[in-house]
Amino acid sequence: MENQRNRIHNFLLRALEDLSQEDFDRFKDDLSHSDPGGKGRIPRGQLENANRINTKNLLMDFYGADAAVDVTIEVFIRVNLRDTAAQLREERQKALGPDQTLGRRAEGNTRISAGETSGKT
């Protein structure tokens, strides 16, 4: 389980590090206004000056490892980073295997799949 959590840490951080500063700022802004799954929002004050590592840690601590990836994918799609969302989903599947990713937040994954096939990438 700890090994899985470390893998999630790694690919989640890679996804955030690959964002331009402008995209990262849009990601944090959207995240601060989001309430995914009714779990509440990461306080804006904590996100405002957070770098990529701090943001990854906030996501992991606030939502838990698995949900942090789902939340990140959802936010990527909302800020029109569909290709990045698709890459993160692929990374998760490679790192954790298909058995670990199937059925995760089925409603969100359906919405994500639909979003990836239509709209701007």
XYZ file of N, CA, C and O in Angstrom:
484
model
N 0.827 -1.201 0.000
C 0.000 0.000 0.000
C 0.870 1.263 0.000
O 0.572 2.202 -0.708
N 1.923 1.251 0.815
C 2.817 2.409 0.859
C 3.494 2.615 -0.489
O 3.677 3.750 -0.938
N 3.877 1.518 -1.150
C 4.497 1.607 -2.463
C 3.531 2.246 -3.466
O 3.933 3.070 -4.283
N 2.259 1.877 -3.384
C 1.240 2.463 -4.266
C 1.128 3.960 -3.989
O 1.063 4.757 -4.919
N 1.126 4.348 -2.730
C 1.028 5.763 -2.373
C 2.230 6.532 -2.916
O 2.085 7.644 -3.426
N 3.418 5.949 -2.844
C 4.623 6.595 -3.381
C 4.527 6.770 -4.890
O 4.936 7.796 -5.426
N 3.993 5.767 -5.567
C 3.830 5.883 -7.022
C 2.862 6.994 -7.369
O 3.088 7.765 -8.306
N 1.776 7.096 -6.592
C 0.814 8.174 -6.832
C 1.481 9.523 -6.588
O 1.324 10.451 -7.390
N 2.243 9.644 -5.505
C 2.997 10.882 -5.239
C 3.813 11.272 -6.465
O 3.796 12.417 -6.901
N 4.543 10.299 -7.009
C 5.457 10.567 -8.120
C 4.730 11.016 -9.380
O 5.103 12.020 -9.986
N 3.702 10.286 -9.808
C 3.086 10.682 -11.082
C 2.189 11.898 -10.927
O 2.024 12.669 -11.869
N 1.654 12.126 -9.742
C 0.878 13.342 -9.523
C 1.796 14.572 -9.562
O 1.482 15.573 -10.206
N 2.946 14.476 -8.936
C 3.902 15.582 -8.963
C 4.397 15.824 -10.383
O 4.488 16.973 -10.819
N 4.675 14.760 -11.122
C 5.120 14.921 -12.521
C 4.082 15.675 -13.337
O 4.419 16.550 -14.129
N 2.812 15.341 -13.134
C 1.738 16.009 -13.885
C 1.706 17.499 -13.559
O 1.561 18.337 -14.459
N 1.875 17.851 -12.300
C 1.868 19.266 -11.913
C 3.118 19.978 -12.406
O 3.056 21.138 -12.823
N 4.244 19.298 -12.376
C 5.497 19.907 -12.843
C 5.483 20.164 -14.345
O 6.172 21.065 -14.818
N 4.711 19.387 -15.084
C 4.642 19.557 -16.537
C 3.785 20.750 -16.962
O 3.790 21.129 -18.128
N 3.048 21.337 -16.031
C 2.198 22.476 -16.360
C 3.027 23.749 -16.483
O 3.981 23.959 -15.732
N 2.627 24.613 -17.409
C 3.227 25.948 -17.451
C 2.791 26.690 -16.186
O 1.831 26.285 -15.515
N 3.452 27.775 -15.866
C 3.074 28.536 -14.675
C 1.640 29.049 -14.790
O 0.880 29.019 -13.828
N 1.275 29.503 -15.982
C -0.098 29.991 -16.189
C -1.117 28.877 -15.963
O -2.136 29.082 -15.293
N -0.872 27.695 -16.526
C -1.786 26.565 -16.340
C -1.835 26.133 -14.870
O -2.895 25.795 -14.340
N -0.685 26.145 -14.206
C -0.632 25.778 -12.791
C -1.448 26.760 -11.955
O -2.191 26.360 -11.058
N -1.342 28.038 -12.258
C -2.122 29.047 -11.536
C -3.618 28.853 -11.772
O -4.425 28.973 -10.836
N -4.004 28.555 -13.011
C -5.423 28.283 -13.309
C -5.897 27.029 -12.574
O -7.015 26.989 -12.066
N -5.039 26.001 -12.520
C -5.355 24.774 -11.803
C -5.636 25.083 -10.327
O -6.657 24.668 -9.782
N -4.743 25.822 -9.689
C -4.906 26.140 -8.266
C -6.153 26.994 -8.029
O -6.867 26.777 -7.049
N -6.405 27.938 -8.913
C -7.581 28.787 -8.763
C -8.856 27.951 -8.844
O -9.749 28.092 -8.005
N -8.952 27.074 -9.843
C -10.134 26.226 -9.978
C -10.258 25.288 -8.779
O -11.344 25.094 -8.236
N -9.146 24.719 -8.365
C -9.147 23.797 -7.226
C -9.659 24.491 -5.957
O -10.399 23.888 -5.184
N -9.298 25.737 -5.783
C -9.712 26.458 -4.575
C -11.210 26.747 -4.557
O -11.777 27.039 -3.506
N -11.864 26.641 -5.717
C -13.303 26.871 -5.806
C -14.084 25.570 -5.961
O -15.302 25.595 -6.105
N -13.391 24.435 -5.965
C -14.018 23.138 -6.217
C -14.376 22.440 -4.917
O -13.695 22.588 -3.912
N -15.421 21.636 -4.982
C -15.819 20.782 -3.868
C -16.094 19.390 -4.421
O -17.225 18.925 -4.452
N -15.038 18.723 -4.901
C -15.230 17.420 -5.535
C -15.750 16.380 -4.556
O -15.204 16.223 -3.465
N -16.796 15.721 -4.949
C -17.350 14.649 -4.129
C -17.896 15.113 -2.786
O -18.096 14.313 -1.889
N -18.108 16.416 -2.626
C -18.637 16.921 -1.377
C -17.672 16.825 -0.204
O -18.084 16.866 0.947
N -16.393 16.690 -0.485
C -15.389 16.570 0.579
C -14.883 17.918 1.063
O -14.018 17.981 1.909
N -15.396 18.968 0.493
C -14.950 20.291 0.888
C -13.839 20.792 -0.016
O -13.387 20.103 -0.923
N -13.421 22.026 0.262
C -12.389 22.670 -0.551
C -11.109 22.822 0.252
O -11.156 23.077 1.444
N -10.001 22.716 -0.455
C -8.735 23.081 0.160
C -8.790 24.598 0.321
O -9.077 25.306 -0.642
N -8.532 25.106 1.502
C -8.624 26.560 1.704
C -7.739 27.334 0.735
O -6.585 26.980 0.498
N -8.314 28.385 0.181
C -7.619 29.211 -0.808
C -6.284 29.732 -0.276
O -5.294 29.782 -0.994
N -6.252 30.103 0.983
C -5.022 30.611 1.584
C -3.884 29.592 1.573
O -2.721 29.963 1.460
N -4.230 28.317 1.676
C -3.202 27.269 1.628
C -2.689 27.054 0.207
O -1.534 26.718 0.000
N -3.564 27.237 -0.768
C -3.185 27.018 -2.165
C -2.503 28.220 -2.797
O -1.684 28.074 -3.701
N -2.844 29.391 -2.316
C -2.438 30.627 -2.973
C -0.940 30.700 -3.277
O -0.539 31.011 -4.386
N -0.105 30.431 -2.308
C 1.341 30.526 -2.502
C 2.026 29.161 -2.574
O 3.256 29.085 -2.500
N 1.235 28.106 -2.710
C 1.791 26.754 -2.739
C 2.512 26.493 -4.056
O 2.006 26.823 -5.133
N 3.699 25.913 -3.973
C 4.394 25.477 -5.175
C 3.830 24.112 -5.590
O 2.867 23.627 -4.988
N 4.405 23.498 -6.572
C 3.874 22.237 -7.084
C 3.957 21.118 -6.040
O 3.028 20.329 -5.900
N 5.054 21.062 -5.312
C 5.201 20.018 -4.288
C 4.173 20.226 -3.182
O 3.500 19.276 -2.766
N 4.034 21.458 -2.717
C 3.048 21.748 -1.666
C 1.627 21.446 -2.145
O 0.814 20.926 -1.376
N 1.341 21.780 -3.389
C 0.009 21.517 -3.942
C -0.259 20.025 -3.993
O -1.354 19.573 -3.607
N 0.722 19.259 -4.443
C 0.570 17.797 -4.461
C 0.318 17.271 -3.057
O -0.571 16.449 -2.836
N 1.064 17.770 -2.079
C 0.888 17.325 -0.696
C -0.487 17.705 -0.157
O -1.127 16.913 0.550
N -0.948 18.921 -0.472
C -2.283 19.340 -0.053
C -3.356 18.423 -0.639
O -4.285 18.013 0.056
N -3.231 18.109 -1.925
C -4.184 17.202 -2.574
C -4.201 15.844 -1.888
O -5.267 15.302 -1.575
N -3.023 15.289 -1.657
C -2.906 13.957 -1.054
C -3.443 13.955 0.378
O -4.156 13.036 0.775
N -3.093 14.967 1.147
C -3.520 15.026 2.550
C -5.014 15.293 2.683
O -5.684 14.712 3.531
N -5.525 16.170 1.836
C -6.920 16.588 1.947
C -7.882 15.523 1.417
O -8.908 15.260 2.032
N -7.556 14.927 0.279
C -8.474 13.991 -0.377
C -8.066 12.529 -0.266
O -8.864 11.644 -0.543
N -6.829 12.248 0.103
C -6.323 10.881 0.072
C -5.702 10.614 -1.288
O -6.024 11.291 -2.270
N -4.825 9.624 -1.343
C -4.030 9.385 -2.553
C -4.885 9.128 -3.787
O -4.731 9.805 -4.805
N -5.776 8.165 -3.728
C -6.565 7.802 -4.909
C -7.473 8.944 -5.362
O -7.532 9.278 -6.543
N -8.174 9.542 -4.412
C -9.093 10.623 -4.758
C -8.339 11.854 -5.260
O -8.863 12.600 -6.086
N -7.110 12.066 -4.786
C -6.318 13.213 -5.247
C -6.099 13.144 -6.753
O -6.148 14.166 -7.442
N -5.883 11.949 -7.271
C -5.696 11.784 -8.716
C -7.007 12.095 -9.443
O -7.009 12.820 -10.439
N -8.111 11.585 -8.924
C -9.412 11.856 -9.544
C -9.712 13.352 -9.556
O -10.166 13.894 -10.559
N -9.465 14.008 -8.435
C -9.711 15.447 -8.325
C -8.840 16.203 -9.323
O -9.310 17.101 -10.024
N -7.573 15.820 -9.410
C -6.648 16.493 -10.328
C -7.112 16.336 -11.772
O -7.124 17.312 -12.528
N -7.539 15.146 -12.132
C -8.039 14.910 -13.483
C -9.272 15.778 -13.757
O -9.376 16.411 -14.808
N -10.185 15.829 -12.803
C -11.396 16.643 -12.979
C -11.049 18.117 -13.174
O -11.628 18.782 -14.038
N -10.126 18.621 -12.371
C -9.747 20.030 -12.485
C -9.041 20.281 -13.810
O -9.304 21.282 -14.485
N -8.144 19.375 -14.213
C -7.479 19.522 -15.516
C -8.511 19.683 -16.623
O -8.360 20.533 -17.510
N -9.545 18.893 -16.592
C -10.576 18.964 -17.637
C -11.322 20.296 -17.563
O -11.551 20.935 -18.591
N -11.657 20.730 -16.353
C -12.388 22.001 -16.220
C -11.576 23.190 -16.703
O -12.142 24.166 -17.189
N -10.249 23.139 -16.560
C -9.424 24.271 -17.013
C -8.885 24.019 -18.427
O -7.922 24.636 -18.850
N -9.547 23.092 -19.121
C -9.271 22.819 -20.533
C -7.880 22.226 -20.772
O -7.220 22.566 -21.759
N -7.462 21.335 -19.881
C -6.200 20.602 -20.044
C -6.519 19.118 -20.230
O -6.052 18.259 -19.494
N -7.329 18.844 -21.243
C -7.810 17.472 -21.467
C -6.685 16.497 -21.806
O -6.704 15.361 -21.373
N -5.706 16.934 -22.582
C -4.587 16.052 -22.910
C -3.806 15.687 -21.652
O -3.402 14.541 -21.463
N -3.609 16.663 -20.792
C -2.899 16.427 -19.537
C -3.697 15.476 -18.649
O -3.132 14.598 -17.998
N -5.021 15.635 -18.629
C -5.888 14.738 -17.864
C -5.762 13.303 -18.385
O -5.638 12.356 -17.605
N -5.773 13.157 -19.708
C -5.648 11.827 -20.306
C -4.288 11.207 -19.977
O -4.204 10.009 -19.681
N -3.233 12.005 -20.012
C -1.898 11.494 -19.673
C -1.842 11.030 -18.222
O -1.242 9.996 -17.925
N -2.468 11.774 -17.331
C -2.471 11.399 -15.918
C -3.243 10.101 -15.709
O -2.814 9.230 -14.950
N -4.348 9.950 -16.403
C -5.110 8.694 -16.306
C -4.267 7.518 -16.794
O -4.262 6.447 -16.186
N -3.540 7.715 -17.896
C -2.671 6.657 -18.415
C -1.547 6.332 -17.432
O -1.226 5.163 -17.219
N -0.951 7.369 -16.848
C 0.111 7.170 -15.855
C -0.399 6.342 -14.683
O 0.276 5.445 -14.208
N -1.605 6.686 -14.204
C -2.174 5.934 -13.083
C -2.384 4.482 -13.465
O -2.061 3.583 -12.699
N -2.905 4.260 -14.653
C -3.160 2.892 -15.075
C -1.854 2.105 -15.211
O -1.781 0.952 -14.808
N -0.816 2.714 -15.767
C 0.481 2.043 -15.880
C 1.079 1.748 -14.515
O 1.621 0.682 -14.283
N 0.997 2.718 -13.618
C 1.621 2.584 -12.305
C 0.872 1.616 -11.395
O 1.486 0.869 -10.636
N -0.452 1.635 -11.473
C -1.249 0.854 -10.536
C -1.913 -0.359 -11.158
O -2.403 -1.216 -10.446
N -1.942 -0.401 -12.479
C -2.585 -1.517 -13.168
C -4.069 -1.265 -13.347
O -4.676 -0.500 -12.603
N -4.667 -1.908 -14.343
C -6.082 -1.664 -14.650
C -7.015 -2.067 -13.520
O -8.047 -1.449 -13.319
N -6.661 -3.072 -12.726
C -7.527 -3.503 -11.635
C -7.655 -2.432 -10.559
O -8.655 -2.361 -9.866
N -6.632 -1.598 -10.416
C -6.645 -0.548 -9.404
C -7.398 0.690 -9.870
O -7.726 1.538 -9.061
N -7.633 0.808 -11.162
C -8.239 2.034 -11.671
C -9.662 1.836 -12.175
O -10.399 2.794 -12.317
N -10.074 0.611 -12.444
C -11.430 0.382 -12.939
C -12.441 0.620 -11.832
O -12.227 0.252 -10.688
N -13.515 1.270 -12.181
C -14.593 1.492 -11.242
C -14.367 2.653 -10.297
O -15.191 2.930 -9.448
N -13.253 3.340 -10.403
C -12.986 4.472 -9.527
C -13.906 5.607 -9.907
O -13.913 6.052 -11.024
N -14.669 6.026 -8.946
C -15.540 7.180 -9.150
C -16.168 7.125 -10.538
O -15.940 7.974 -11.377
N -16.927 6.065 -10.759
C -17.469 5.781 -12.088
C -18.141 6.994 -12.719
O -17.965 7.253 -13.900
N -18.867 7.730 -11.951
C -19.545 8.900 -12.519
C -18.525 9.902 -13.043
O -18.657 10.418 -14.146
N -17.504 10.181 -12.272
C -16.470 11.129 -12.698
C -15.724 10.627 -13.906
O -15.409 11.383 -14.816
N -15.429 9.328 -13.951
C -14.696 8.782 -15.084
C -15.527 8.824 -16.353
O -15.004 9.038 -17.429
N -16.834 8.629 -16.229
C -17.695 8.726 -17.403
C -17.677 10.155 -17.929
O -17.548 10.388 -19.123
N -17.772 11.110 -17.015
C -17.751 12.506 -17.409
C -16.415 12.857 -18.044
O -16.351 13.573 -19.016
N -15.341 12.307 -17.493
C -14.012 12.580 -18.023
C -13.879 12.009 -19.432
O -13.431 12.665 -20.340
N -14.344 10.774 -19.602
C -14.242 10.156 -20.927
C -15.019 10.961 -21.952
O -14.562 11.180 -23.059
N -16.208 11.386 -21.587
C -17.025 12.170 -22.511
C -16.329 13.491 -22.825
O -16.313 13.936 -23.954
N -15.711 14.095 -21.808
C -15.022 15.369 -22.009
C -13.814 15.239 -22.904
O -13.477 16.143 -23.632
N -13.158 14.087 -22.856
C -11.966 13.905 -23.670
C -12.289 13.688 -25.139
O -11.489 13.979 -25.993
N -13.482 13.158 -25.397
C -13.814 12.867 -26.768
C -14.468 14.057 -27.460
O -14.582 14.080 -28.672
N -14.895 15.016 -26.671
C -15.487 16.198 -27.286
C -14.860 17.429 -26.654
O -14.372 17.390 -25.556
N -14.866 18.476 -27.346
C -14.317 19.713 -26.817
C -12.868 19.895 -27.196
O -12.247 19.024 -27.785
N -12.358 21.015 -26.805
C -10.994 21.410 -27.166
C -9.972 20.631 -26.344
O -10.151 20.429 -25.165
N -8.889 20.211 -26.983
C -7.818 19.523 -26.265
C -6.572 20.364 -26.251
O -6.375 21.229 -27.012
